[in-house]
PDB file of C-alpha atoms in Angstrom:
ATOM      1  CA  HIS I  68       1.574   9.667   1.388  1.00 88.00           C
ATOM      2  CA  PHE I  69      -0.060   9.507   4.940  1.00 95.00           C
ATOM      3  CA  THR I  70       2.204   6.292   6.314  1.00 93.00           C
ATOM      4  CA  ASP I  71       5.677   5.543   5.952  1.00 91.00           C
ATOM      5  CA  VAL I  72       8.652   4.111   8.012  1.00 88.00           C
ATOM      6  CA  GLY I  73       8.663   7.318   9.951  1.00 90.00           C
ATOM      7  CA  GLY I  74       5.117   7.196  11.423  1.00 95.00           C
ATOM      8  CA  PHE I  75       1.308   6.925  10.789  1.00 98.00           C
ATOM      9  CA  ARG I  76      -0.008  10.313  10.175  1.00 97.00           C
ATOM     10  CA  LEU I  77      -3.661  10.237  10.326  1.00 98.00           C
ATOM     11  CA  ASP I  78      -5.425  10.062  13.912  1.00 97.00           C
ATOM     12  CA  SER I  79      -7.084   6.723  14.415  1.00 97.00           C
ATOM     13  CA  GLU I  80     -10.238   6.356  16.829  1.00 95.00           C
ATOM     14  CA  LYS I  81     -10.479   2.678  15.981  1.00 96.00           C
ATOM     15  CA  TYR I  82      -6.942   2.268  16.697  1.00 97.00           C
ATOM     16  CA  PRO I  83      -5.881   4.877  19.425  1.00 97.00           C
ATOM     17  CA  GLY I  84      -1.827   5.439  19.676  1.00 97.00           C
ATOM     18  CA  LEU I  85      -1.241   4.269  16.492  1.00 98.00           C
ATOM     19  CA  ALA I  86      -0.614   7.974  15.378  1.00 97.00           C
ATOM     20  CA  ASP I  87       0.722  10.614  17.725  1.00 95.00           C
ATOM     21  CA  PRO I  88      -2.060  13.106  17.897  1.00 94.00           C
ATOM     22  CA  ALA I  89       0.701  15.909  18.011  1.00 95.00           C
ATOM     23  CA  LYS I  90       2.240  14.506  14.594  1.00 95.00           C
ATOM     24  CA  SER I  91      -0.828  13.538  12.547  1.00 97.00           C
ATOM     25  CA  TYR I  92      -4.248  14.958  11.071  1.00 97.00           C
ATOM     26  CA  GLY I  93      -7.317  14.580  12.622  1.00 97.00           C
ATOM     27  CA  ARG I  94     -10.516  14.562  10.867  1.00 97.00           C
ATOM     28  CA  ALA I  95     -10.965  18.478  11.323  1.00 97.00           C
ATOM     29  CA  LYS I  96      -7.553  19.276   9.640  1.00 97.00           C
ATOM     30  CA  ILE I  97      -8.583  16.866   6.759  1.00 98.00           C
ATOM     31  CA  ASP I  98     -11.863  18.466   6.267  1.00 98.00           C
ATOM     32  CA  ALA I  99     -10.002  21.880   5.993  1.00 98.00           C
ATOM     33  CA  LEU I 100      -7.564  20.500   3.446  1.00 98.00           C
ATOM     34  CA  GLU I 101     -10.590  19.281   1.268  1.00 98.00           C
ATOM     35  CA  ASP I 102     -12.487  22.913   1.675  1.00 98.00           C
ATOM     36  CA  LEU I 103      -8.956  24.542   0.514  1.00 98.00           C
ATOM     37  CA  ALA I 104      -8.461  21.980  -2.137  1.00 98.00           C
ATOM     38  CA  GLU I 105     -12.065  22.455  -3.586  1.00 97.00           C
ATOM     39  CA  LYS I 106     -11.324  26.337  -3.576  1.00 98.00           C
ATOM     40  CA  TYR I 107      -8.551  25.931  -5.898  1.00 98.00           C
ATOM     41  CA  HIS I 108     -10.076  22.853  -7.616  1.00 97.00           C
ATOM     42  CA  ILE I 109      -7.651  20.346  -6.531  1.00 97.00           C
ATOM     43  CA  SER I 110      -8.551  16.927  -5.861  1.00 96.00           C
ATOM     44  CA  ILE I 111      -6.385  15.378  -2.967  1.00 97.00           C
ATOM     45  CA  VAL I 112      -5.233  11.712  -3.732  1.00 97.00           C
ATOM     46  CA  PRO I 113      -4.453   9.920  -0.087  1.00 98.00           C
ATOM     47  CA  GLU I 114      -2.385   6.884   0.212  1.00 98.00           C
ATOM     48  CA  ILE I 115      -2.107   4.424   2.783  1.00 98.00           C
ATOM     49  CA  ASP I 116       0.589   2.230   2.026  1.00 97.00           C
ATOM     50  CA  ILE I 117       0.062  -1.552   2.367  1.00 97.00           C
ATOM     51  CA  PRO I 118       1.165  -4.138   2.991  1.00 97.00           C
ATOM     52  CA  ALA I 119       4.688  -2.857   3.061  1.00 95.00           C
ATOM     53  CA  HIS I 120       6.292   0.662   4.375  1.00 94.00           C
ATOM     54  CA  ALA I 121       4.100  -0.890   7.483  1.00 95.00           C
ATOM     55  CA  ARG I 122       6.611  -0.466  10.427  1.00 95.00           C
ATOM     56  CA  PRO I 123       4.502   1.978  12.480  1.00 96.00           C
ATOM     57  CA  MET I 124       1.664  -0.590  12.184  1.00 97.00           C
ATOM     58  CA  THR I 125       3.453  -3.513  12.718  1.00 96.00           C
ATOM     59  CA  ARG I 126       5.017  -1.647  15.972  1.00 95.00           C
ATOM     60  CA  TYR I 127       1.765  -0.653  17.035  1.00 97.00           C
ATOM     61  CA  GLU I 128       0.034  -4.283  16.511  1.00 97.00           C
ATOM     62  CA  PRO I 129       2.851  -6.732  16.578  1.00 95.00           C
ATOM     63  CA  SER I 130       0.654  -9.547  15.341  1.00 97.00           C
ATOM     64  CA  LEU I 131       0.447  -7.761  12.069  1.00 97.00           C
ATOM     65  CA  LYS I 132       4.332  -9.088  11.407  1.00 95.00           C
ATOM     66  CA  PHE I 133       5.147 -12.176   9.761  1.00 94.00           C
ATOM     67  CA  THR I 134       6.790 -14.756  12.031  1.00 92.00           C
ATOM     68  CA  CYS I 135       9.161 -16.350   9.247  1.00 91.00           C
ATOM     69  CA  PRO I 136      12.805 -14.726   9.685  1.00 88.00           C
ATOM     70  CA  GLU I 137      12.800 -14.040   5.851  1.00 87.00           C
ATOM     71  CA  MET I 138      10.280 -11.297   6.540  1.00 90.00           C
ATOM     72  CA  ILE I 139      11.497  -9.823   9.526  1.00 86.00           C
ATOM     73  CA  ASP I 140      14.622  -7.460   9.514  1.00 79.00           C
ATOM     74  CA  ALA I 141      17.564  -7.508  11.642  1.00 70.00           C
ATOM     75  CA  ASN I 142      15.715  -5.197  14.412  1.00 76.00           C
ATOM     76  CA  ASN I 143      13.002  -7.808  14.688  1.00 78.00           C
ATOM     77  CA  GLU I 144      10.745  -5.273  13.192  1.00 85.00           C
ATOM     78  CA  GLY I 145       8.386  -6.099  10.160  1.00 91.00           C
ATOM     79  CA  TRP I 146       8.430  -4.082   7.102  1.00 93.00           C
ATOM     80  CA  THR I 147       5.629  -5.827   5.513  1.00 95.00           C
ATOM     81  CA  ILE I 148       2.030  -6.894   7.197  1.00 97.00           C
ATOM     82  CA  ASP I 149       1.722 -10.774   7.086  1.00 97.00           C
ATOM     83  CA  VAL I 150      -1.142 -10.945   4.637  1.00 97.00           C
ATOM     84  CA  THR I 151      -1.548 -14.793   5.097  1.00 97.00           C
ATOM     85  CA  LYS I 152      -3.486 -14.213   8.113  1.00 98.00           C
ATOM     86  CA  ASP I 153      -7.134 -13.618   8.207  1.00 98.00           C
ATOM     87  CA  ALA I 154      -7.148 -11.303  11.295  1.00 98.00           C
ATOM     88  CA  ASN I 155      -4.179  -9.035   9.686  1.00 98.00           C
ATOM     89  CA  ARG I 156      -6.545  -8.602   6.383  1.00 98.00           C
ATOM     90  CA  GLU I 157      -9.442  -7.672   8.685  1.00 98.00           C
ATOM     91  CA  TRP I 158      -7.332  -5.187  10.569  1.00 98.00           C
ATOM     92  CA  VAL I 159      -6.381  -3.502   7.385  1.00 98.00           C
ATOM     93  CA  LYS I 160      -9.759  -3.466   6.087  1.00 98.00           C
ATOM     94  CA  ASP I 161     -10.894  -2.075   9.385  1.00 98.00           C
ATOM     95  CA  LEU I 162      -8.473   0.856   8.736  1.00 98.00           C
ATOM     96  CA  LEU I 163      -9.670   1.642   5.413  1.00 98.00           C
ATOM     97  CA  ARG I 164     -13.085   1.704   6.506  1.00 98.00           C
ATOM     98  CA  GLU I 165     -12.316   4.362   8.962  1.00 98.00           C
ATOM     99  CA  PHE I 166     -10.141   6.573   6.736  1.00 98.00           C
ATOM    100  CA  VAL I 167     -11.303   6.124   3.330  1.00 98.00           C
ATOM    101  CA  PRO I 168     -14.215   8.221   3.931  1.00 98.00           C
ATOM    102  CA  TRP I 169     -12.304  11.098   5.213  1.00 98.00           C
ATOM    103  CA  PHE I 170     -11.619  12.214   1.657  1.00 98.00           C
ATOM    104  CA  ASP I 171     -13.880  13.722  -1.062  1.00 97.00           C
ATOM    105  CA  GLY I 172     -11.943  12.849  -4.177  1.00 96.00           C
ATOM    106  CA  LYS I 173     -13.385   9.900  -6.201  1.00 97.00           C
ATOM    107  CA  VAL I 174      -9.678   7.823  -5.802  1.00 98.00           C
ATOM    108  CA  PHE I 175      -7.983   6.404  -2.792  1.00 98.00           C
ATOM    109  CA  HIS I 176      -4.165   4.972  -3.322  1.00 98.00           C
ATOM    110  CA  ILE I 177      -3.094   1.681  -1.294  1.00 98.00           C
ATOM    111  CA  GLY I 178       0.516   1.995  -2.245  1.00 96.00           C
ATOM    112  CA  GLU I 179       1.620  -1.686  -2.863  1.00 95.00           C
ATOM    113  CA  ASP I 180       5.401  -0.957  -3.230  1.00 94.00           C
ATOM    114  CA  GLU I 181       8.448  -2.559  -2.049  1.00 92.00           C
ATOM    115  CA  TYR I 182       7.168  -5.374  -0.350  1.00 92.00           C
ATOM    116  CA  GLU I 183       9.799  -7.949  -0.230  1.00 87.00           C
ATOM    117  CA  ALA I 184       9.971  -9.293  -3.878  1.00 75.00           C
ATOM    118  CA  ASN I 185       9.863 -13.035  -4.991  1.00 73.00           C
ATOM    119  CA  TRP I 186      13.362 -13.636  -3.942  1.00 71.00           C
ATOM    120  CA  LYS I 187      12.425 -13.183  -0.364  1.00 77.00           C
ATOM    121  CA  THR I 188       8.844 -14.431  -0.502  1.00 77.00           C
ATOM    122  CA  ALA I 189       9.983 -17.916  -1.730  1.00 76.00           C
ATOM    123  CA  LEU I 190      11.913 -18.499   1.300  1.00 86.00           C
ATOM    124  CA  CYS I 191       9.011 -18.010   3.730  1.00 92.00           C
ATOM    125  CA  PRO I 192       6.945 -21.117   4.797  1.00 94.00           C
ATOM    126  CA  ASP I 193       3.702 -18.839   5.675  1.00 94.00           C
ATOM    127  CA  ILE I 194       3.736 -17.768   2.281  1.00 95.00           C
ATOM    128  CA  ILE I 195       4.320 -21.317   0.608  1.00 94.00           C
ATOM    129  CA  LYS I 196       1.654 -22.724   2.645  1.00 96.00           C
ATOM    130  CA  TYR I 197      -0.772 -20.006   1.775  1.00 96.00           C
ATOM    131  CA  ALA I 198      -0.074 -20.135  -1.948  1.00 96.00           C
ATOM    132  CA  GLN I 199      -0.384 -23.816  -2.014  1.00 96.00           C
ATOM    133  CA  GLU I 200      -3.758 -24.102  -0.232  1.00 97.00           C
ATOM    134  CA  ARG I 201      -5.335 -21.531  -2.581  1.00 97.00           C
ATOM    135  CA  GLY I 202      -3.798 -23.180  -5.426  1.00 97.00           C
ATOM    136  CA  PHE I 203      -1.917 -20.281  -6.697  1.00 97.00           C
ATOM    137  CA  GLY I 204       0.825 -20.719  -9.366  1.00 95.00           C
ATOM    138  CA  ALA I 205       3.324 -18.293  -7.712  1.00 93.00           C
ATOM    139  CA  ARG I 206       4.164 -17.434  -4.253  1.00 92.00           C
ATOM    140  CA  ALA I 207       3.915 -13.725  -4.996  1.00 93.00           C
ATOM    141  CA  ASP I 208       0.120 -14.248  -5.934  1.00 96.00           C
ATOM    142  CA  VAL I 209      -0.430 -13.942  -2.218  1.00 96.00           C
ATOM    143  CA  PHE I 210       0.163 -10.298  -2.161  1.00 96.00           C
ATOM    144  CA  VAL I 211      -1.808  -9.491  -5.695  1.00 97.00           C
ATOM    145  CA  ASP I 212      -4.695 -11.550  -4.006  1.00 98.00           C
ATOM    146  CA  PHE I 213      -4.574  -9.624  -0.854  1.00 98.00           C
ATOM    147  CA  LEU I 214      -4.408  -5.887  -3.189  1.00 98.00           C
ATOM    148  CA  ASN I 215      -7.439  -7.221  -4.779  1.00 98.00           C
ATOM    149  CA  GLU I 216      -9.469  -7.841  -1.454  1.00 98.00           C
ATOM    150  CA  MET I 217      -8.431  -4.374  -0.426  1.00 98.00           C
ATOM    151  CA  ASN I 218      -9.781  -2.926  -3.843  1.00 98.00           C
ATOM    152  CA  ALA I 219     -13.195  -4.557  -2.906  1.00 98.00           C
ATOM    153  CA  VAL I 220     -13.245  -2.822   0.335  1.00 98.00           C
ATOM    154  CA  VAL I 221     -12.082   0.678  -1.557  1.00 98.00           C
ATOM    155  CA  LYS I 222     -14.804   0.164  -4.069  1.00 98.00           C
ATOM    156  CA  SER I 223     -17.573  -0.518  -1.281  1.00 98.00           C
ATOM    157  CA  LEU I 224     -16.711   2.673   0.144  1.00 98.00           C
ATOM    158  CA  GLY I 225     -17.737   4.455  -3.165  1.00 98.00           C
ATOM    159  CA  LYS I 226     -14.128   5.281  -4.465  1.00 98.00           C
ATOM    160  CA  ARG I 227     -11.738   3.811  -7.168  1.00 98.00           C
ATOM    161  CA  THR I 228      -8.258   2.011  -6.132  1.00 98.00           C
ATOM    162  CA  GLN I 229      -4.720   3.631  -7.205  1.00 98.00           C
ATOM    163  CA  MET I 230      -1.621   1.540  -6.736  1.00 98.00           C
ATOM    164  CA  TRP I 231       1.764   1.536  -7.739  1.00 97.00           C
ATOM    165  CA  ASN I 232       3.009  -1.394 -10.416  1.00 96.00           C
ATOM    166  CA  TRP I 233       5.423  -3.076  -7.913  1.00 95.00           C
ATOM    167  CA  TRP I 234       3.237  -6.670  -8.020  1.00 95.00           C
ATOM    168  CA  ASP I 235       5.218  -6.414 -11.721  1.00 93.00           C
ATOM    169  CA  VAL I 236       8.646  -5.730 -10.506  1.00 91.00           C
ATOM    170  CA  ASP I 237      11.328  -8.390  -9.826  1.00 87.00           C
ATOM    171  CA  GLN I 238       8.736 -11.205  -9.048  1.00 89.00           C
ATOM    172  CA  VAL I 239       6.733 -13.779 -10.829  1.00 90.00           C
ATOM    173  CA  THR I 240       3.008 -13.660 -10.653  1.00 94.00           C
ATOM    174  CA  THR I 241       0.304 -15.705 -12.367  1.00 96.00           C
ATOM    175  CA  ILE I 242      -2.695 -13.568 -11.300  1.00 97.00           C
ATOM    176  CA  GLN I 243      -3.363  -9.934 -11.747  1.00 97.00           C
ATOM    177  CA  PRO I 244      -4.559  -6.763 -10.111  1.00 98.00           C
ATOM    178  CA  ASP I 245      -8.195  -6.277 -10.722  1.00 98.00           C
ATOM    179  CA  ALA I 246      -8.919  -4.757 -14.251  1.00 98.00           C
ATOM    180  CA  ASP I 247     -10.338  -1.674 -12.461  1.00 98.00           C
ATOM    181  CA  ILE I 248      -7.659  -0.444 -10.494  1.00 98.00           C
ATOM    182  CA  ILE I 249      -5.748   2.428 -11.462  1.00 98.00           C
ATOM    183  CA  ILE I 250      -2.006   2.016 -12.059  1.00 97.00           C
ATOM    184  CA  HIS I 251       0.775   4.387 -11.258  1.00 95.00           C
ATOM    185  CA  ALA I 252       3.758   3.258 -13.515  1.00 95.00           C
ATOM    186  CA  TRP I 253       6.436   4.157 -11.139  1.00 91.00           C
ATOM    187  CA  THR I 254       9.175   2.008 -12.752  1.00 87.00           C
ATOM    188  CA  GLY I 255       8.952   0.638 -16.052  1.00 80.00           C
ATOM    189  CA  GLU I 256       7.160   2.149 -18.894  1.00 88.00           C
ATOM    190  CA  PRO I 257       3.426   3.096 -18.655  1.00 94.00           C
ATOM    191  CA  GLY I 258       2.442   1.669 -22.152  1.00 95.00           C
ATOM    192  CA  LYS I 259       2.773  -1.591 -20.674  1.00 94.00           C
ATOM    193  CA  TYR I 260       0.009  -1.266 -18.427  1.00 96.00           C
ATOM    194  CA  ILE I 261      -2.187   0.740 -21.138  1.00 97.00           C
ATOM    195  CA  ASP I 262      -1.829  -2.463 -23.097  1.00 97.00           C
ATOM    196  CA  LEU I 263      -3.080  -4.588 -20.443  1.00 95.00           C
ATOM    197  CA  GLY I 264      -6.072  -2.551 -20.181  1.00 97.00           C
ATOM    198  CA  TYR I 265      -5.558  -0.573 -16.962  1.00 98.00           C
ATOM    199  CA  GLU I 266      -6.051   2.879 -16.826  1.00 98.00           C
ATOM    200  CA  THR I 267      -2.659   4.184 -16.174  1.00 97.00           C
ATOM    201  CA  VAL I 268      -0.706   7.366 -14.630  1.00 96.00           C
ATOM    202  CA  SER I 269       2.669   7.898 -15.715  1.00 94.00           C
ATOM    203  CA  SER I 270       4.696   8.644 -12.688  1.00 88.00           C
ATOM    204  CA  GLN I 271       7.934   7.263 -13.745  1.00 85.00           C
ATOM    205  CA  GLN I 272      10.508   7.870 -10.915  1.00 82.00           C
ATOM    206  CA  SER I 273      13.358   8.825 -13.328  1.00 80.00           C
ATOM    207  CA  VAL I 274      11.680  11.893 -14.318  1.00 81.00           C
ATOM    208  CA  ILE I 275       9.468  13.430 -11.527  1.00 80.00           C
ATOM    209  CA  TYR I 276      10.693  11.508  -8.496  1.00 76.00           C
ATOM    210  CA  ALA I 277      11.206  14.006  -5.571  1.00 77.00           C
ATOM    211  CA  GLY I 278      11.833  13.380  -1.777  1.00 75.00           C
ATOM    212  CA  PRO I 279      13.510  14.716   1.298  1.00 75.00           C
ATOM    213  CA  GLY I 280      17.193  15.729   0.129  1.00 77.00           C
ATOM    214  CA  ASP I 281      16.565  14.219  -3.171  1.00 76.00           C
ATOM    215  CA  PRO I 282      16.231  16.373  -6.365  1.00 75.00           C
ATOM    216  CA  PRO I 283      13.696  16.039  -8.685  1.00 73.00           C
ATOM    217  CA  GLY I 284      14.131  13.179 -11.202  1.00 68.00           C
ATOM    218  CA  THR I 285      16.316  11.056  -8.545  1.00 73.00           C
ATOM    219  CA  ASP I 286      16.772   7.873 -10.599  1.00 67.00           C
ATOM    220  CA  TRP I 287      17.125   5.242  -7.959  1.00 59.00           C
ATOM    221  CA  ASP I 288      17.355   2.413 -10.609  1.00 57.00           C
ATOM    222  CA  ALA I 289      20.881   4.037 -11.917  1.00 55.00           C
ATOM    223  CA  ASP I 290      22.301   3.647  -8.210  1.00 47.00           C
TER     224      ASP I 290
END
């Protein structure tokens, strides 16, 4: 999990300054970690979380933010990248093209969790317009379309895409993620995604979630 609200932790040559070199991993450090992982027969699964958890990216490049107020927080910061802009999609693609090849494993995780769900996207004119122009049946389809486009980039770099099951949480979509994406069932039953034909990893937060200050198995849905 190399990206989150607190910072971007891979040192980019393409986007200098996106990561603090003193608080991030350069290529040599990743190579050393991969060598160590190989010694112990471990496969590192790296994650760059998009389009949400993106505050370090939108701070670095403000044009990545949505302009509709529904998608901007009280501090005028962008939690989620504006995926309705072609330039922003290309920015993210360049980010993936830089970092996916750093890792030796066969998979790369693109996050996909906790972008603003349908109740919020339904109010953003930019999302409404983008969905209408492309004939999408639901506004949240805009994000599924973005993720499928990023999947194509990951595949072009010789990896398989993994992502969380957020597109299926508290929102309505009429298109689905590409069938070759590996789904991490973080909330909800993994059997549902198996039945849909996805290769599925059971990552249920109510059983195995752990984070700083949170004991293993913290169930946020119970709060």
